[in-house]
CSV table of C-alpha atoms in Angstrom, one decimal:
chain,number,residue,atom,x,y,z
A,1432,MET,CA,21.6,42.3,-17.7
A,1433,GLY,CA,21.3,42.7,-21.5
A,1434,GLY,CA,18.0,41.6,-23.0
A,1435,GLU,CA,16.8,39.7,-19.9
A,1436,THR,CA,13.1,40.1,-19.3
A,1437,GLU,CA,11.5,40.8,-15.9
A,1438,ALA,CA,9.9,37.3,-15.9
A,1439,GLU,CA,13.3,35.6,-16.5
A,1440,ARG,CA,14.9,37.6,-13.8
A,1441,ARG,CA,12.2,36.6,-11.3
A,1442,ARG,CA,12.6,33.0,-12.3
A,1443,LYS,CA,16.3,33.1,-11.7
A,1444,GLU,CA,15.9,34.9,-8.4
A,1445,ALA,CA,13.3,32.3,-7.3
A,1446,TYR,CA,15.6,29.5,-8.3
A,1447,PHE,CA,18.6,30.8,-6.3
A,1448,THR,CA,16.5,31.7,-3.3
A,1449,ALA,CA,14.4,28.5,-3.2
A,1450,SER,CA,14.8,25.9,-0.4
A,1451,GLN,CA,15.9,22.4,-1.1
A,1452,ARG,CA,12.3,21.1,-0.7
A,1453,GLN,CA,11.0,23.7,-3.3
A,1454,LEU,CA,13.7,22.6,-5.7
A,1455,ILE,CA,12.9,18.9,-5.3
A,1456,TRP,CA,9.2,19.6,-5.9
A,1457,ALA,CA,9.9,21.7,-9.0
A,1458,ARG,CA,12.0,19.0,-10.5
A,1459,PHE,CA,9.5,16.3,-9.5
A,1460,ARG,CA,6.6,18.1,-11.2
A,1461,ARG,CA,8.4,18.0,-14.5
A,1462,ASN,CA,8.4,14.2,-14.4
A,1463,ARG,CA,5.1,13.3,-15.9
A,1464,ALA,CA,5.2,9.6,-15.2
A,1465,ALA,CA,6.0,10.3,-11.5
A,1466,MET,CA,3.1,12.8,-11.2
A,1467,ILE,CA,0.7,10.3,-12.7
A,1468,ALA,CA,2.0,7.6,-10.4
A,1469,GLY,CA,1.7,10.0,-7.5
A,1470,THR,CA,-1.9,10.7,-8.3
A,1471,VAL,CA,-2.7,6.9,-8.6
A,1472,LEU,CA,-0.8,6.3,-5.3
A,1473,LEU,CA,-2.8,9.0,-3.5
A,1474,LEU,CA,-6.1,7.6,-4.8
A,1475,LEU,CA,-5.1,4.1,-3.6
A,1476,ILE,CA,-4.1,5.4,-0.2
A,1477,LEU,CA,-7.4,7.3,0.2
A,1478,MET,CA,-9.3,4.1,-0.9
A,1479,GLY,CA,-7.5,2.1,1.8
A,1480,VAL,CA,-8.0,4.7,4.5
A,1481,PHE,CA,-11.7,5.2,3.8
A,1482,ALA,CA,-12.3,1.6,2.9
A,1483,PRO,CA,-15.1,1.1,5.6
A,1484,PHE,CA,-17.1,3.9,4.0
A,1485,LEU,CA,-16.4,3.2,0.4
A,1486,SER,CA,-17.1,-0.6,0.7
A,1487,PRO,CA,-20.8,-1.5,0.9
A,1488,TYR,CA,-20.4,-4.5,3.3
A,1489,ASP,CA,-18.3,-5.9,6.1
A,1490,PRO,CA,-15.4,-7.7,4.4
A,1491,THR,CA,-15.5,-10.6,6.9
A,1492,VAL,CA,-18.0,-13.5,7.1
A,1493,LYS,CA,-20.3,-11.2,9.0
A,1494,GLY,CA,-21.1,-9.3,5.8
A,1495,ARG,CA,-21.3,-12.3,3.5
A,1496,ASP,CA,-24.1,-13.0,1.0
A,1497,LYS,CA,-25.0,-16.6,1.6
A,1498,ASP,CA,-27.3,-16.6,-1.4
A,1499,TYR,CA,-24.6,-15.5,-3.9
A,1500,LEU,CA,-21.6,-17.7,-3.4
A,1501,ASN,CA,-18.9,-17.4,-6.1
A,1502,GLY,CA,-21.1,-14.8,-7.7
A,1503,ALA,CA,-20.0,-13.0,-10.9
A,1504,PRO,CA,-19.5,-9.2,-10.8
A,1505,GLN,CA,-22.7,-7.1,-11.0
A,1506,ILE,CA,-22.1,-4.1,-13.2
A,1507,PRO,CA,-24.7,-1.2,-12.7
A,1508,ARG,CA,-26.4,0.0,-15.9
A,1509,PHE,CA,-28.8,2.7,-17.0
A,1510,CYS,CA,-30.6,1.0,-20.0
A,1511,ASP,CA,-31.8,-2.4,-21.1
A,1512,GLU,CA,-34.5,-3.7,-23.5
A,1513,ASN,CA,-37.2,-2.6,-21.0
A,1514,GLY,CA,-36.2,1.0,-21.1
A,1515,CYS,CA,-33.8,3.5,-19.5
A,1516,SER,CA,-33.5,4.9,-16.0
A,1517,LEU,CA,-31.9,8.0,-14.6
A,1518,ARG,CA,-30.7,5.9,-11.6
A,1519,PRO,CA,-28.3,3.0,-12.2
A,1520,PHE,CA,-29.6,-0.5,-11.5
A,1521,ILE,CA,-28.5,-4.1,-11.4
A,1522,TYR,CA,-30.5,-7.3,-12.0
A,1523,GLY,CA,-31.7,-9.7,-9.4
A,1524,VAL,CA,-30.4,-13.3,-9.6
A,1525,LYS,CA,-31.7,-16.8,-9.0
A,1526,ARG,CA,-29.4,-19.6,-8.0
A,1527,GLU,CA,-30.1,-23.3,-8.5
A,1528,ARG,CA,-28.3,-26.5,-9.0
A,1529,SER,CA,-28.1,-27.7,-12.5
A,1530,LEU,CA,-28.0,-31.3,-13.7
A,1531,ALA,CA,-26.0,-30.2,-16.8
A,1532,THR,CA,-23.2,-29.0,-14.6
A,1533,ASN,CA,-23.0,-32.0,-12.2
A,1534,PHE,CA,-25.3,-30.2,-9.7
A,1535,ARG,CA,-23.1,-27.2,-9.4
A,1536,TRP,CA,-24.7,-23.9,-8.6
A,1537,VAL,CA,-25.9,-21.9,-11.7
A,1538,THR,CA,-26.8,-18.3,-11.5
A,1539,THR,CA,-29.7,-17.1,-13.6
A,1540,ILE,CA,-30.2,-13.4,-14.2
A,1541,ASP,CA,-33.8,-12.1,-13.6
A,1542,LYS,CA,-34.1,-9.1,-15.9
A,1543,GLU,CA,-37.6,-8.3,-14.5
A,1544,ASP,CA,-36.1,-7.7,-11.1
A,1545,ARG,CA,-34.4,-4.3,-11.1
A,1546,ARG,CA,-32.5,-3.3,-8.0
A,1547,TYR,CA,-31.7,0.4,-8.0
A,1548,VAL,CA,-28.4,1.8,-6.7
A,1549,TYR,CA,-28.6,4.5,-4.0
A,1550,PHE,CA,-25.8,6.6,-2.5
A,1551,PHE,CA,-25.0,7.2,1.2
A,1552,VAL,CA,-27.1,4.3,2.5
A,1553,GLU,CA,-27.1,2.8,6.0
A,1554,GLY,CA,-25.5,-0.6,6.4
A,1555,ASP,CA,-23.1,-2.6,8.6
A,1556,PRO,CA,-21.6,-0.4,11.4
A,1557,TYR,CA,-17.8,0.3,11.2
A,1558,ARG,CA,-15.2,2.4,13.0
A,1559,LEU,CA,-13.3,5.2,11.3
A,1560,PHE,CA,-10.9,7.6,13.1
A,1561,GLY,CA,-12.1,6.3,16.4
A,1562,LEU,CA,-15.8,6.9,15.7
A,1563,THR,CA,-18.6,4.6,14.8
A,1564,PHE,CA,-20.6,5.1,11.6
A,1565,ASP,CA,-23.1,3.0,9.6
A,1566,THR,CA,-23.2,5.1,6.4
A,1567,HIS,CA,-21.7,3.6,3.2
A,1568,LEU,CA,-21.1,5.2,-0.1
A,1569,PHE,CA,-23.5,3.1,-2.1
A,1570,GLY,CA,-25.9,0.2,-1.9
A,1571,VAL,CA,-29.1,-1.1,-3.5
A,1572,ASP,CA,-32.8,-0.8,-2.4
A,1573,LYS,CA,-33.1,-4.6,-1.9
A,1574,GLY,CA,-30.7,-7.4,-1.7
A,1575,LYS,CA,-27.0,-6.7,-2.2
A,1576,ILE,CA,-24.7,-5.4,-4.9
A,1577,HIS,CA,-21.3,-7.0,-5.7
A,1578,ILE,CA,-19.5,-5.0,-8.4
A,1579,PHE,CA,-16.4,-7.3,-8.1
A,1580,GLY,CA,-18.4,-10.4,-7.4
A,1581,THR,CA,-18.1,-12.7,-4.4
A,1582,ASP,CA,-15.8,-15.5,-3.2
A,1583,ASP,CA,-16.7,-19.1,-2.2
A,1584,ALA,CA,-17.9,-17.9,1.2
A,1585,GLY,CA,-20.1,-15.1,-0.3
A,1586,LYS,CA,-17.8,-12.3,0.9
A,1587,ASP,CA,-17.9,-9.2,-1.2
A,1588,ILE,CA,-14.6,-9.0,-3.2
A,1589,PHE,CA,-14.8,-5.2,-3.7
A,1590,SER,CA,-15.0,-4.6,0.1
A,1591,ARG,CA,-12.3,-7.1,0.7
A,1592,THR,CA,-10.0,-5.5,-1.9
A,1593,LEU,CA,-10.3,-2.0,-0.3
A,1594,HIS,CA,-9.6,-3.3,3.2
A,1595,ALA,CA,-6.7,-5.4,1.8
A,1596,ILE,CA,-5.1,-2.3,0.4
A,1597,TYR,CA,-5.3,-0.7,3.8
A,1598,THR,CA,-3.8,-3.7,5.5
A,1599,SER,CA,-0.9,-4.0,3.1
A,1600,LEU,CA,-0.2,-0.3,3.4
A,1601,ALA,CA,-0.3,-0.6,7.2
A,1602,VAL,CA,2.1,-3.5,7.2
A,1603,GLY,CA,4.4,-1.6,4.9
A,1604,THR,CA,4.3,1.6,7.0
A,1605,LEU,CA,5.1,-0.2,10.2
A,1606,GLY,CA,7.8,-2.2,8.5
A,1607,VAL,CA,9.3,1.0,7.0
A,1608,LEU,CA,9.3,2.8,10.3
A,1609,ILE,CA,11.0,0.0,12.1
A,1610,SER,CA,13.7,-0.4,9.4
A,1611,PHE,CA,14.0,3.4,9.3
A,1612,VAL,CA,14.8,3.8,13.0
A,1613,LEU,CA,17.2,0.9,13.0
A,1614,SER,CA,19.0,2.2,9.9
A,1615,LEU,CA,19.5,5.7,11.3
A,1616,ILE,CA,20.8,4.4,14.6
A,1617,ILE,CA,23.0,1.6,13.3
A,1618,GLY,CA,24.2,3.4,10.2
A,1619,GLY,CA,24.8,6.6,12.2
A,1620,VAL,CA,26.9,5.0,14.8
A,1621,ALA,CA,29.0,3.1,12.3
A,1622,GLY,CA,29.6,6.1,10.1
A,1623,TYR,CA,30.4,8.5,12.8
A,1624,PHE,CA,32.8,6.5,14.9
A,1625,GLY,CA,34.3,4.2,12.2
A,1626,GLY,CA,37.2,2.0,13.2
A,1627,ILE,CA,36.5,-1.2,15.2
A,1628,ILE,CA,32.9,-0.2,15.9
A,1629,ASP,CA,32.2,0.2,12.2
A,1630,GLY,CA,33.8,-3.1,11.4
A,1631,VAL,CA,31.7,-5.0,14.0
A,1632,ILE,CA,28.5,-3.3,12.8
A,1633,GLN,CA,29.3,-4.1,9.2
A,1634,MET,CA,29.8,-7.8,10.1
A,1635,ILE,CA,26.4,-7.8,11.7
A,1636,THR,CA,24.9,-6.0,8.7
A,1637,ASP,CA,26.3,-8.6,6.3
A,1638,ALA,CA,25.1,-11.4,8.5
A,1639,VAL,CA,21.5,-10.0,8.4
A,1640,ARG,CA,21.6,-9.5,4.6
A,1641,THR,CA,22.6,-13.2,4.1
A,1642,ILE,CA,19.6,-14.6,6.1
A,1643,PRO,CA,17.4,-16.5,3.6
A,1644,ILE,CA,13.9,-15.0,3.9
A,1645,ILE,CA,11.7,-18.0,3.0
A,1646,PRO,CA,13.3,-20.5,5.5
A,1647,LEU,CA,13.3,-17.8,8.1
A,1648,PHE,CA,9.5,-17.3,7.7
A,1649,MET,CA,8.9,-21.0,7.6
A,1650,ALA,CA,10.5,-21.3,11.0
A,1651,ILE,CA,8.6,-18.3,12.3
A,1652,ALA,CA,5.3,-19.7,10.9
A,1653,ALA,CA,6.0,-22.9,12.8
A,1654,PHE,CA,6.7,-20.9,16.0
A,1655,ILE,CA,3.6,-18.7,15.9
A,1656,PRO,CA,0.9,-20.2,18.1
A,1657,GLN,CA,-2.3,-21.0,16.3
A,1658,GLU,CA,-4.4,-19.3,19.0
A,1659,TRP,CA,-2.8,-15.9,18.3
A,1660,SER,CA,-5.4,-13.3,17.2
A,1661,SER,CA,-5.2,-11.8,13.7
A,1662,GLU,CA,-4.1,-8.4,15.2
A,1663,THR,CA,-1.2,-10.1,17.1
A,1664,ARG,CA,-0.1,-11.9,13.9
A,1665,PHE,CA,-0.3,-8.7,12.0
A,1666,PHE,CA,2.0,-6.8,14.3
A,1667,PHE,CA,4.4,-9.7,14.6
A,1668,ILE,CA,4.8,-10.1,10.8
A,1669,SER,CA,5.3,-6.3,10.5
A,1670,ILE,CA,8.0,-6.3,13.1
A,1671,ILE,CA,9.8,-9.2,11.5
A,1672,ILE,CA,9.7,-7.6,8.0
A,1673,GLY,CA,11.0,-4.3,9.5
A,1674,PHE,CA,13.9,-6.1,11.3
A,1675,ILE,CA,15.2,-7.7,8.1
A,1676,ASN,CA,15.0,-4.7,5.8
A,1677,TRP,CA,17.2,-2.2,7.5
A,1678,PRO,CA,20.7,-3.1,6.2
A,1679,THR,CA,20.5,-1.4,2.8
A,1680,LEU,CA,19.5,2.1,4.2
A,1681,ALA,CA,21.9,1.6,7.1
A,1682,ARG,CA,24.8,1.2,4.7
A,1683,ARG,CA,23.8,4.4,2.8
A,1684,VAL,CA,23.6,6.3,6.1
A,1685,ARG,CA,27.0,5.0,7.1
A,1686,THR,CA,28.6,5.9,3.8
A,1687,HIS,CA,27.3,9.5,4.0
A,1688,LEU,CA,28.4,10.0,7.5
A,1689,LEU,CA,31.9,8.7,6.8
A,1690,VAL,CA,32.3,11.5,4.3
A,1691,GLU,CA,30.5,14.2,6.3
A,1692,ARG,CA,32.1,13.6,9.7
A,1693,ASN,CA,35.3,15.4,8.7
A,1694,GLN,CA,33.6,18.5,7.5
A,1695,GLU,CA,34.2,21.9,9.2
A,1696,TYR,CA,30.7,22.2,10.7
A,1697,VAL,CA,31.1,18.9,12.5
A,1698,LEU,CA,34.5,20.0,13.9
A,1699,ALA,CA,32.9,23.3,15.0
A,1700,ALA,CA,30.1,21.3,16.8
A,1701,GLN,CA,32.7,19.1,18.5
A,1702,LEU,CA,34.7,22.1,19.7
A,1703,ALA,CA,31.5,23.7,21.1
A,1704,GLY,CA,31.1,20.6,23.3
A,1705,ALA,CA,28.4,18.8,21.4
A,1706,GLY,CA,28.2,15.0,22.0
A,1707,PRO,CA,28.1,12.4,19.2
A,1708,GLY,CA,24.4,11.8,19.5
A,1709,HIS,CA,23.7,15.5,19.2
A,1710,ILE,CA,26.0,15.9,16.2
A,1711,ILE,CA,24.5,12.9,14.4
A,1712,ARG,CA,20.9,13.9,15.1
A,1713,ARG,CA,21.1,17.7,14.6
A,1714,HIS,CA,23.8,18.1,12.0
A,1715,LEU,CA,24.7,15.0,10.0
A,1716,LEU,CA,21.4,13.3,9.4
A,1717,PRO,CA,19.5,16.5,8.4
A,1718,SER,CA,22.2,17.2,5.8
A,1719,PHE,CA,20.7,14.4,3.6
A,1720,THR,CA,17.1,14.2,4.8
A,1721,SER,CA,15.7,14.3,1.3
A,1722,TYR,CA,17.8,11.2,0.3
A,1723,ILE,CA,16.5,9.3,3.3
A,1724,ILE,CA,12.9,10.1,2.4
A,1725,VAL,CA,13.5,9.0,-1.2
A,1726,ASP,CA,15.1,5.8,0.0
A,1727,LEU,CA,12.1,5.1,2.3
A,1728,VAL,CA,9.6,5.6,-0.6
A,1729,ILE,CA,11.7,3.3,-2.8
A,1730,SER,CA,11.9,0.6,-0.1
A,1731,PHE,CA,8.1,0.7,0.6
A,1732,PRO,CA,7.0,-1.4,-2.4
A,1733,TYR,CA,9.5,-4.1,-1.5
A,1734,ILE,CA,8.1,-4.4,2.0
A,1735,VAL,CA,4.6,-4.6,0.5
A,1736,LEU,CA,5.9,-7.3,-1.9
A,1737,SER,CA,7.4,-9.2,1.1
A,1738,GLU,CA,4.1,-9.2,3.0
A,1739,THR,CA,2.1,-10.2,-0.2
A,1740,ALA,CA,4.5,-13.0,-1.1
A,1741,LEU,CA,4.6,-14.4,2.4
A,1742,SER,CA,0.9,-14.3,2.8
A,1743,PHE,CA,0.5,-15.8,-0.7
A,1744,ILE,CA,2.5,-18.9,0.3
A,1745,GLY,CA,0.7,-19.1,3.6
A,1746,LEU,CA,3.6,-17.9,5.9
A,1747,GLY,CA,2.3,-14.4,6.6
A,1748,LEU,CA,-1.2,-13.1,7.4
A,1749,LYS,CA,-4.2,-15.3,7.2
A,1750,ASP,CA,-8.0,-15.1,7.2
A,1751,PRO,CA,-9.9,-13.3,8.6
A,1752,VAL,CA,-7.3,-10.5,8.0
A,1753,ASN,CA,-7.8,-9.0,4.5
A,1754,SER,CA,-4.5,-8.3,2.8
A,1755,LEU,CA,-3.5,-8.4,-0.9
A,1756,GLY,CA,-1.4,-11.5,-0.2
A,1757,VAL,CA,-4.3,-13.3,1.6
A,1758,MET,CA,-6.6,-12.5,-1.3
A,1759,LEU,CA,-4.1,-13.8,-3.9
A,1760,GLN,CA,-4.1,-17.2,-2.1
A,1761,ASN,CA,-7.6,-17.8,-3.6
A,1762,THR,CA,-6.2,-17.5,-7.2
A,1763,THR,CA,-4.0,-20.6,-7.0
A,1764,SER,CA,-6.5,-23.3,-8.0
A,1765,ALA,CA,-7.4,-24.3,-11.5
A,1766,ASP,CA,-11.1,-24.1,-10.8
A,1767,VAL,CA,-10.7,-20.3,-10.1
A,1768,LEU,CA,-8.7,-19.8,-13.3
A,1769,LEU,CA,-11.4,-21.6,-15.4
A,1770,ASN,CA,-14.6,-20.5,-13.8
A,1771,TYR,CA,-14.1,-17.6,-11.4
A,1772,GLN,CA,-11.8,-15.1,-13.2
A,1773,TRP,CA,-13.0,-12.2,-11.0
A,1774,TYR,CA,-10.9,-13.5,-8.2
A,1775,PHE,CA,-8.0,-11.9,-10.1
A,1776,ILE,CA,-9.4,-8.3,-9.8
A,1777,PRO,CA,-7.3,-7.6,-6.6
A,1778,VAL,CA,-4.2,-8.5,-8.6
A,1779,ILE,CA,-4.8,-5.3,-10.7
A,1780,PHE,CA,-4.8,-3.2,-7.5
A,1781,PHE,CA,-1.7,-4.9,-6.2
A,1782,ILE,CA,0.2,-4.2,-9.5
A,1783,ALA,CA,-1.0,-0.6,-9.6
A,1784,LEU,CA,0.1,-0.1,-5.9
A,1785,VAL,CA,3.6,-1.5,-6.5
A,1786,LEU,CA,4.2,0.4,-9.8
A,1787,ALA,CA,2.9,3.6,-8.3
A,1788,PHE,CA,5.4,3.4,-5.5
A,1789,VAL,CA,8.2,2.5,-7.9
A,1790,TYR,CA,7.6,5.4,-10.2
A,1791,VAL,CA,7.1,7.9,-7.4
A,1792,GLY,CA,10.3,6.7,-5.8
A,1793,ASP,CA,12.3,7.0,-9.1
A,1794,GLY,CA,10.9,10.5,-9.6
A,1795,LEU,CA,11.9,11.6,-6.1
A,1796,ARG,CA,15.3,10.1,-6.5
A,1797,ASP,CA,15.9,12.0,-9.7
A,1798,ALA,CA,14.5,15.2,-8.2
A,1799,ALA,CA,16.6,14.9,-5.1
A,1800,ASP,CA,19.8,14.7,-7.1
A,1801,PRO,CA,20.8,18.2,-8.3
A,1802,TYR,CA,23.0,16.7,-11.0
A,1803,SER,CA,20.4,14.4,-12.5
A,1804,GLN,CA,19.3,17.1,-15.0
A,1805,ALA,CA,21.1,19.5,-17.2
A,1806,LYS,CA,19.1,22.5,-16.2
């Protein structure tokens, strides 16, 4: 093999013997932006899953701080003019109505009142993985700490943000699963049989794609009974989002099956007596599994965007459910923009979540395409 080194020979051998999953991962790792986005996405997912432990207080009215309404963020520090401490601390606050501000509440910082931050403290009970705990990551020795501030009801914005990430991810996951199953069934049947069946299914697909989303959800919002619980509303909204997001993936599944159904391995399966369902499930769909996974990752942020937008305009989830869309409802007033800018902190997490999904999806799409790179 000429001047080929042993290391080069092993790399070539590893390349030609690698599985499709290994090749996709190798190409994905070379995409720096996708790797960074994947790290951010993993951190956000973990923050959402472990939100009850990471957040110091209950995100509902039960955990509110009635003495700190619309309170500014409290940033822990180690030093001040009175000296330094090895343990981070925050200042206590005093709230009183001021004549200068038309009797609005004014918060005064008491620098003589140090409140030290402790880790793994006991607090409000919560359930995680089916078990009940009362240990939280951090807290203070007296009073409460609000690193993202509080809203007009005194609820901790940091706790609400972490739980909102989990809710939005849960809605997106349920919506993706519903659209995924519908896409495989409908697209698989249309692509395998073709003909009249394909024509009828494509007419239905086009009809679903032309449904205007906002008027549809306005009608649904009017239909939903007010006495429905937050959990029932959550599942109903997730199902509706899933039912209107399947046409795009179904078309791609159909297109692939129209090409693959005439291949020799499909003919061999038919001659062996395999039925259409078995051929679609065991032969055709696995032939482009990686592309289906990539499409799901790419569609995930759009479902999260749908939930956020609908909740933002009041047609989706509502309090006491904490979702990113519900939290963004509080940023629409001019009073918040002028006086309570910390209400916009959840917007940063929303943007990071959507961008992370977009970059990871783009990286997976490029990695799954063997012709996307020269080498």
